[in-house]
PDB file of C-alpha atoms in Angstrom:
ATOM      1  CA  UNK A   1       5.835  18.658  -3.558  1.00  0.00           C
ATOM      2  CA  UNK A   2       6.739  15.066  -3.772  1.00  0.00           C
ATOM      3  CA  UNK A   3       5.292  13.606  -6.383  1.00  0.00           C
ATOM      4  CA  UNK A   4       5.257  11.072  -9.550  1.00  0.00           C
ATOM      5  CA  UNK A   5       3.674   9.446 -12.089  1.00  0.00           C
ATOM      6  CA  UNK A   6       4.684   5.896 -13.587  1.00  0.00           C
ATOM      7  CA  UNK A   7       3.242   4.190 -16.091  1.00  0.00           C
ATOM      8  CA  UNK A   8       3.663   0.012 -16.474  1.00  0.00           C
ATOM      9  CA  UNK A   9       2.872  -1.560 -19.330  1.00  0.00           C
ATOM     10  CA  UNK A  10       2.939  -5.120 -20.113  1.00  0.00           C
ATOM     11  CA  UNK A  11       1.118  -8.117 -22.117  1.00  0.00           C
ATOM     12  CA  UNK A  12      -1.029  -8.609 -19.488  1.00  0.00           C
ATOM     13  CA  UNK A  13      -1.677  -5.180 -17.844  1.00  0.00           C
ATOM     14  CA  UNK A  14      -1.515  -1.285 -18.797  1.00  0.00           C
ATOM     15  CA  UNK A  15      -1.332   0.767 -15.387  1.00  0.00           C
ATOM     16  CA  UNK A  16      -0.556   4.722 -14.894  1.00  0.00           C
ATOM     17  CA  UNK A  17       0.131   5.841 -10.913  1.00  0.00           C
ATOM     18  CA  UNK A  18       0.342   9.798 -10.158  1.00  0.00           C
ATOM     19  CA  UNK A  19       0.952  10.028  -6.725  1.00  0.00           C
ATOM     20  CA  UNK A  20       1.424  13.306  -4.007  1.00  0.00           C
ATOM     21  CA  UNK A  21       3.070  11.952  -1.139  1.00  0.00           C
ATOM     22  CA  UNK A  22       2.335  15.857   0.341  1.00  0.00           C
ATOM     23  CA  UNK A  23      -1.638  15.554  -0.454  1.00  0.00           C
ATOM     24  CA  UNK A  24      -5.041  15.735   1.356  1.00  0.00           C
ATOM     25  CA  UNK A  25      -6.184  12.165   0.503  1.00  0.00           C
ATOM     26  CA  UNK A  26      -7.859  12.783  -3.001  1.00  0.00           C
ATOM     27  CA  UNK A  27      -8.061   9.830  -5.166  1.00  0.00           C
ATOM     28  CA  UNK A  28      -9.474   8.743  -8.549  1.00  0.00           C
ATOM     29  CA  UNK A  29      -9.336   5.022  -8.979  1.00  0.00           C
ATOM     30  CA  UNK A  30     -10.166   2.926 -11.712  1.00  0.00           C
ATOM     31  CA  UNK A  31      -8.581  -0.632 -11.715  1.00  0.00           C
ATOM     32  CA  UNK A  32     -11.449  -2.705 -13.206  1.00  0.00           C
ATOM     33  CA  UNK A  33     -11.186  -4.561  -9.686  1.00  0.00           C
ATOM     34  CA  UNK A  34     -13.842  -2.766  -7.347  1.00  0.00           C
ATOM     35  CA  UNK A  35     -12.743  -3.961  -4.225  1.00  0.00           C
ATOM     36  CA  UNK A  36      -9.587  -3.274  -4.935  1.00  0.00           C
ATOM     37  CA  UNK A  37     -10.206   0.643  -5.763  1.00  0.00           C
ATOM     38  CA  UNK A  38     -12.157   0.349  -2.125  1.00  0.00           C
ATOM     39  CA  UNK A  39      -8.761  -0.437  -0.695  1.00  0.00           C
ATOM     40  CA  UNK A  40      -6.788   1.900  -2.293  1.00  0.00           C
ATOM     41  CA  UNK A  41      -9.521   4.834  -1.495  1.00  0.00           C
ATOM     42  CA  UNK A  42      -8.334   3.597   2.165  1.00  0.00           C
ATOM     43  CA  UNK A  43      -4.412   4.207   1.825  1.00  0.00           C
ATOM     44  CA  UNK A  44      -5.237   7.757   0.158  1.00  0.00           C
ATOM     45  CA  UNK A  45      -7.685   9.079   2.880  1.00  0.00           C
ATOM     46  CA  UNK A  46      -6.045   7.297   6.007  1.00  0.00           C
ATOM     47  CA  UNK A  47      -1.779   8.451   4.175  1.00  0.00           C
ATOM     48  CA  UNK A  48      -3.060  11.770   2.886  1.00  0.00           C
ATOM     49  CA  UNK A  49      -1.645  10.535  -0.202  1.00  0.00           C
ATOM     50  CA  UNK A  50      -3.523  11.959  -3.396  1.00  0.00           C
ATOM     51  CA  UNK A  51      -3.563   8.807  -6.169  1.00  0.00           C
ATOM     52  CA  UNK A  52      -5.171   8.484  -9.551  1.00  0.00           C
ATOM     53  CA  UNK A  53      -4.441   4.962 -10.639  1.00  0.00           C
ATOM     54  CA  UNK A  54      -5.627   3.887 -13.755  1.00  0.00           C
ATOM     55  CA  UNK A  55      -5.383   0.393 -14.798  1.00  0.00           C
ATOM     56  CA  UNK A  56      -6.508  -2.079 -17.612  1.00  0.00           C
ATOM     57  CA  UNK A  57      -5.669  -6.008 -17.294  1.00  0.00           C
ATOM     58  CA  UNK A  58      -6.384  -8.954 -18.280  1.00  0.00           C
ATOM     59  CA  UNK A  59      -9.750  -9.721 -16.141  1.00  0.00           C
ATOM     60  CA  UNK A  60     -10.914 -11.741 -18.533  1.00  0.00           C
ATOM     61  CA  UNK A  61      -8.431 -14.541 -16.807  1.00  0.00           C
ATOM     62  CA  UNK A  62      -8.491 -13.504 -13.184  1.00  0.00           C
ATOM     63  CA  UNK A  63      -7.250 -10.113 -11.072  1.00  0.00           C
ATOM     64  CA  UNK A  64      -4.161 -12.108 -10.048  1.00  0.00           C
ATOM     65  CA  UNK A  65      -2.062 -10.070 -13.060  1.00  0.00           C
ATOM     66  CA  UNK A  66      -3.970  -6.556 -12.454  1.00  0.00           C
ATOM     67  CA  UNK A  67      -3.368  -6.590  -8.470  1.00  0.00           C
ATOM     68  CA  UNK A  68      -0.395  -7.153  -8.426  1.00  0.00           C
ATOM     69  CA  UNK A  69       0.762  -5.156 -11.176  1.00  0.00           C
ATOM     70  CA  UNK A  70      -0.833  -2.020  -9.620  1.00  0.00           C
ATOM     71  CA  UNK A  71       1.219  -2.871  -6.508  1.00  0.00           C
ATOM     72  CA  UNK A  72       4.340  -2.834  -8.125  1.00  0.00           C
ATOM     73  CA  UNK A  73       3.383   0.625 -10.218  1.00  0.00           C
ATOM     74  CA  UNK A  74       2.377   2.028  -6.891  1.00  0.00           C
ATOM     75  CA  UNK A  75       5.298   0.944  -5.204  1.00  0.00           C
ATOM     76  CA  UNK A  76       7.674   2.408  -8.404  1.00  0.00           C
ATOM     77  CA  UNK A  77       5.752   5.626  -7.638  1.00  0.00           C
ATOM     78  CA  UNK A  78       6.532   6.093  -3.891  1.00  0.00           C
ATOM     79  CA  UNK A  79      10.283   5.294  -4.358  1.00  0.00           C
ATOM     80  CA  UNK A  80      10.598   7.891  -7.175  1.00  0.00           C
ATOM     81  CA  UNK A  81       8.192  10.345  -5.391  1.00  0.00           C
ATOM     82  CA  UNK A  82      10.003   9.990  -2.051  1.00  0.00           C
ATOM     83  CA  UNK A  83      13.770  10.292  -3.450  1.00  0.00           C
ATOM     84  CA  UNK A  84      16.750  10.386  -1.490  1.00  0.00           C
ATOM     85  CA  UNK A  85      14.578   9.736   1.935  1.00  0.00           C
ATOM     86  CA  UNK A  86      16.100  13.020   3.637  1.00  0.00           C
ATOM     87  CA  UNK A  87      13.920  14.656   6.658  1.00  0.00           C
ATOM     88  CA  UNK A  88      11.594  12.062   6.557  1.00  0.00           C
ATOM     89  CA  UNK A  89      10.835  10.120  10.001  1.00  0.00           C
ATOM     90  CA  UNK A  90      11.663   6.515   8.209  1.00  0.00           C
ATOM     91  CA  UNK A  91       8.806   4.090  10.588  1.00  0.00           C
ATOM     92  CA  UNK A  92       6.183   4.376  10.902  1.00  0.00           C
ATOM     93  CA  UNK A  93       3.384   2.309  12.514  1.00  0.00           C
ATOM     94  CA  UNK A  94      -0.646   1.836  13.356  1.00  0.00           C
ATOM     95  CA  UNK A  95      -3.144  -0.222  14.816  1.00  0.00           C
ATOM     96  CA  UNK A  96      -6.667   0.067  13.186  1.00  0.00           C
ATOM     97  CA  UNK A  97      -9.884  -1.638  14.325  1.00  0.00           C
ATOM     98  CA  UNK A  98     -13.043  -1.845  12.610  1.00  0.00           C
ATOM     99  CA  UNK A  99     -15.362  -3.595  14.778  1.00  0.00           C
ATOM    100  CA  UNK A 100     -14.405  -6.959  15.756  1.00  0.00           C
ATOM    101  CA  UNK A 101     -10.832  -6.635  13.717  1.00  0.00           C
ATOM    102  CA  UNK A 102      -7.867  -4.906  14.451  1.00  0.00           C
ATOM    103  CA  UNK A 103      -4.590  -4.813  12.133  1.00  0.00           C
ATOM    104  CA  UNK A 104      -1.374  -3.620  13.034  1.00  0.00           C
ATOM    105  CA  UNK A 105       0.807  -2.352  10.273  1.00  0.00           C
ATOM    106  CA  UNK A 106       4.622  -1.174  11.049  1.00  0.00           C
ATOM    107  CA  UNK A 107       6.882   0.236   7.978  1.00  0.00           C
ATOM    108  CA  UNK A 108      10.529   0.951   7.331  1.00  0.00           C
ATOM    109  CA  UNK A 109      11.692   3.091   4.186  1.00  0.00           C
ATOM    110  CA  UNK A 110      14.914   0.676   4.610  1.00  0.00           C
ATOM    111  CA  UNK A 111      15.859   0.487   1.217  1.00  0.00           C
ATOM    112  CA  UNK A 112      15.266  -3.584   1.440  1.00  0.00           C
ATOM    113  CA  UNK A 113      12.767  -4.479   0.912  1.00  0.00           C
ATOM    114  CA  UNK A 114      10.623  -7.293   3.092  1.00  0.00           C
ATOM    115  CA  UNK A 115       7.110  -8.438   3.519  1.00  0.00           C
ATOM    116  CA  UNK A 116       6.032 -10.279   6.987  1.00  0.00           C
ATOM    117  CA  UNK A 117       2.622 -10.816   5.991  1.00  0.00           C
ATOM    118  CA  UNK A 118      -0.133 -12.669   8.461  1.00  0.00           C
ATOM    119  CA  UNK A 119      -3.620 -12.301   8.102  1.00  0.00           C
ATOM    120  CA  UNK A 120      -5.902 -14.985   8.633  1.00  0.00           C
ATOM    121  CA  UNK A 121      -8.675 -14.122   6.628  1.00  0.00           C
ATOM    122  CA  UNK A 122     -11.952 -16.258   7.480  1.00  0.00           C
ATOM    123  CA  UNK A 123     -12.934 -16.799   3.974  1.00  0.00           C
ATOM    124  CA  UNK A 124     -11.256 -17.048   1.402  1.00  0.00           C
ATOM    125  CA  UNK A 125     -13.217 -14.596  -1.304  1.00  0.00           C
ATOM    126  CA  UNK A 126     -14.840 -10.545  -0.670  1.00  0.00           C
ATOM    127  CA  UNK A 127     -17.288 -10.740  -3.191  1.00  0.00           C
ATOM    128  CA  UNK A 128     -15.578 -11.621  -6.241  1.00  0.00           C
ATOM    129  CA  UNK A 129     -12.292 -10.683  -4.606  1.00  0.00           C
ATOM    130  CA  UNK A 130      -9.504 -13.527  -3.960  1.00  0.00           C
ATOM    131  CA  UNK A 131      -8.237 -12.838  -0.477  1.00  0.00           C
ATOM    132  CA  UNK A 132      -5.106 -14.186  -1.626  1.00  0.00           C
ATOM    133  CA  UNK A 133      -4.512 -11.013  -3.716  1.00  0.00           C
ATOM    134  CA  UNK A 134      -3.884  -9.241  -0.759  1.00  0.00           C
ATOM    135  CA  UNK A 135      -0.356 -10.778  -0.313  1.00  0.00           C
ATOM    136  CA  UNK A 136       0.254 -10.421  -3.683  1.00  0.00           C
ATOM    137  CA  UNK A 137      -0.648  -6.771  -3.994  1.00  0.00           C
ATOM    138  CA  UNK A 138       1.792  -5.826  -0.898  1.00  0.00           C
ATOM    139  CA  UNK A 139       4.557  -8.480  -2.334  1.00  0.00           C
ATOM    140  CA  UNK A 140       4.705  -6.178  -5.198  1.00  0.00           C
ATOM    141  CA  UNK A 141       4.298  -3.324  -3.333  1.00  0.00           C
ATOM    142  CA  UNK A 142       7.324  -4.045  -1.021  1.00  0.00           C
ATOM    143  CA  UNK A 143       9.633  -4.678  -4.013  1.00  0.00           C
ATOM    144  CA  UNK A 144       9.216  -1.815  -5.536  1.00  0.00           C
ATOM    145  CA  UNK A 145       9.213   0.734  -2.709  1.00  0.00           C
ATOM    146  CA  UNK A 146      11.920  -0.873  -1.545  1.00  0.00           C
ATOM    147  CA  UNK A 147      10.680  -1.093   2.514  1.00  0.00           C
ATOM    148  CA  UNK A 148      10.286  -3.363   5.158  1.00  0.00           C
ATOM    149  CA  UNK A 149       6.725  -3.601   5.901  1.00  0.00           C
ATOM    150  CA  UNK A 150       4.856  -5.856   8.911  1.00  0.00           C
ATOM    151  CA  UNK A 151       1.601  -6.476   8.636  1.00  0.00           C
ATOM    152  CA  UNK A 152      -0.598  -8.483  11.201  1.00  0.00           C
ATOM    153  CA  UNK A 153      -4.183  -9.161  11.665  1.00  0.00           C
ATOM    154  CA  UNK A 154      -4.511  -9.018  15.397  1.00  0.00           C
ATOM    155  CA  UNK A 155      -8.385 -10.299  14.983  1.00  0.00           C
ATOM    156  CA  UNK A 156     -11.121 -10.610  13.453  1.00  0.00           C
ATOM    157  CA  UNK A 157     -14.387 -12.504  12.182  1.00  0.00           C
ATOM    158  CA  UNK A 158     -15.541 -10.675   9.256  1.00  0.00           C
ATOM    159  CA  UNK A 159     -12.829 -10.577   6.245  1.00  0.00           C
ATOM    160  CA  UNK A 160     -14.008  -7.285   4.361  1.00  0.00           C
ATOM    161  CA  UNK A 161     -13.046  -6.121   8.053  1.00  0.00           C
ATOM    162  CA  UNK A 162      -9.996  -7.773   8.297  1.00  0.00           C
ATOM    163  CA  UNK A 163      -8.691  -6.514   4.750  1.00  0.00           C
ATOM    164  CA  UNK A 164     -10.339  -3.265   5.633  1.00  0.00           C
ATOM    165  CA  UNK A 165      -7.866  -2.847   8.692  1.00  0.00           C
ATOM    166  CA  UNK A 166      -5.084  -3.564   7.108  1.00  0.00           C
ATOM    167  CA  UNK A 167      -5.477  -1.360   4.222  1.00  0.00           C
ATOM    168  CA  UNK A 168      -5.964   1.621   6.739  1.00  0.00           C
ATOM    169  CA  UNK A 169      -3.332   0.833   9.072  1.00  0.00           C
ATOM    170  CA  UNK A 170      -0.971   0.538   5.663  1.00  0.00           C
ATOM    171  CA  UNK A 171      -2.403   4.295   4.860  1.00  0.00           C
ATOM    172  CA  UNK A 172      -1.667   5.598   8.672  1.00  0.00           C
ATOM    173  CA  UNK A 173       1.971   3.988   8.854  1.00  0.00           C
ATOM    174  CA  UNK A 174       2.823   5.379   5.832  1.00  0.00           C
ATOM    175  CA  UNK A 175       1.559   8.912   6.396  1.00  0.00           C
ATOM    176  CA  UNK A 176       4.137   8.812   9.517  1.00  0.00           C
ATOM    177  CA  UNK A 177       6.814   7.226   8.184  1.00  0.00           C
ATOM    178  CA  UNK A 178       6.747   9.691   5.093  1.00  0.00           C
ATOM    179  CA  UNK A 179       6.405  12.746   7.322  1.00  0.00           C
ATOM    180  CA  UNK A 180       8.929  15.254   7.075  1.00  0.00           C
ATOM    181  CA  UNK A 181      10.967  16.148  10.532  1.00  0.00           C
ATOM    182  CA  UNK A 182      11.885  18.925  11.261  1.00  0.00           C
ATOM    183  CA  UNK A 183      14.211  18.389  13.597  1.00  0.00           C
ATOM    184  CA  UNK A 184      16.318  16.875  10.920  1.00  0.00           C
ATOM    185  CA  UNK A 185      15.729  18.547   7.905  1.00  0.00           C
ATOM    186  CA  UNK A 186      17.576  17.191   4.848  1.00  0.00           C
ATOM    187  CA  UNK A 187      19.471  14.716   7.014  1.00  0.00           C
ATOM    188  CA  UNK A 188      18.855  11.032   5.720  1.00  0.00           C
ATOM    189  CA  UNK A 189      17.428   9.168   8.683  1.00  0.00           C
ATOM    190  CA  UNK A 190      20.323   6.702   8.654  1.00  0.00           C
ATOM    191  CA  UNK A 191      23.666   6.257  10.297  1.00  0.00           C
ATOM    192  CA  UNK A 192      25.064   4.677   6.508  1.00  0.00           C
ATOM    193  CA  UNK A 193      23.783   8.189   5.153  1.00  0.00           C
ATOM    194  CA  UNK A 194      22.114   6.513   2.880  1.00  0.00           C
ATOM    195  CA  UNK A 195      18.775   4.276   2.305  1.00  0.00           C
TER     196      UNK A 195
END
């Protein structure tokens, strides 16, 4: 099973990831940022990637500190959980609509990392949720994983739908690129033999 479990701490937030790259999608999510535990509940059950993220931040300022810390404790947790990258496919990509919106999400477990990140979003809050956050979460997502990730809003009217897509299509592209092959078991999928 590939798994791990990291735990951040910091003056401004306390976060614990356990992840199973090799799960069915169960998750138990507490960030003290709803919408954001709504967004993570969509990379677990569209990746099959079991999560329990626990996080405590400083919310009394804003959720700037707590989203993006959880980002970069997620991302910690994939790159230790996935190791050396051998068997696994490497991209992975999806398009996800909900309604009116469609995102397309495309991934590379390059080992450098890059964020191409353009949504539109129509407004800039969800509910109490800064859409800006979204950038940030990924940003420190990205780093941390160390992949190449593309993420475009294709369309879309309603933000929660826009954000929505994305979030999925993140789940679905990383569910294939983190697939094992096996038609090249224990091979690393790169020509450098390394990633």
């Amino acid at each position: 099973m590939r798994t791990a479990e990291i735990t951040r701490n910091t003056n401004e937030t306390r976060i614990r990831v356990a992840i199973n790259l090799d799960g069915t999608g169960q998750q138990k999510l507490d960030t003290g940022v709803p919408f954001l535990d709504h967004m993570l509940d969509q990379i677990a059950r569209h990746g099959l990637i079991d999560l329990d993220i626990q996080a405590e931040g400083d919310l009394h300022i804003d959720a700037h500190h707590t989203v993006e810390d959880v980002g970069i404790t997620l991302g910690q947790a994939i790159a230790q959980a996935v190791g050396n990258k051998a068997g696994i496919r490497r991209y992975g990509h999806a398009y996800v609509p909900l309604d009116e919106a469609l995102s397309r999400v495309v991934v590379d477990f390059s080992g450098r990392p890059g964020l191409q990140f353009h949504v539109p979003f129509t407004r800039a809050r969800i509910g109490d949720f800064d859409v800006d956050l979204t950038q940030e979460f990924f940003q420190g997502l990205v780093n941390h994983a160390q992949i190449t990730l593309h993420i475009d809003n294709l369309r879309g009217i309603n933000a929660h739908h826009q954000c929505e897509t994305v979030f999925k299509a993140c789940g679905r592209a990383l569910r294939m690129a983190l697939e094992l092959d096996p038609r090249s078991a224990g091979v690393v999928p790169s020509t450098k033999g390394v990633l």
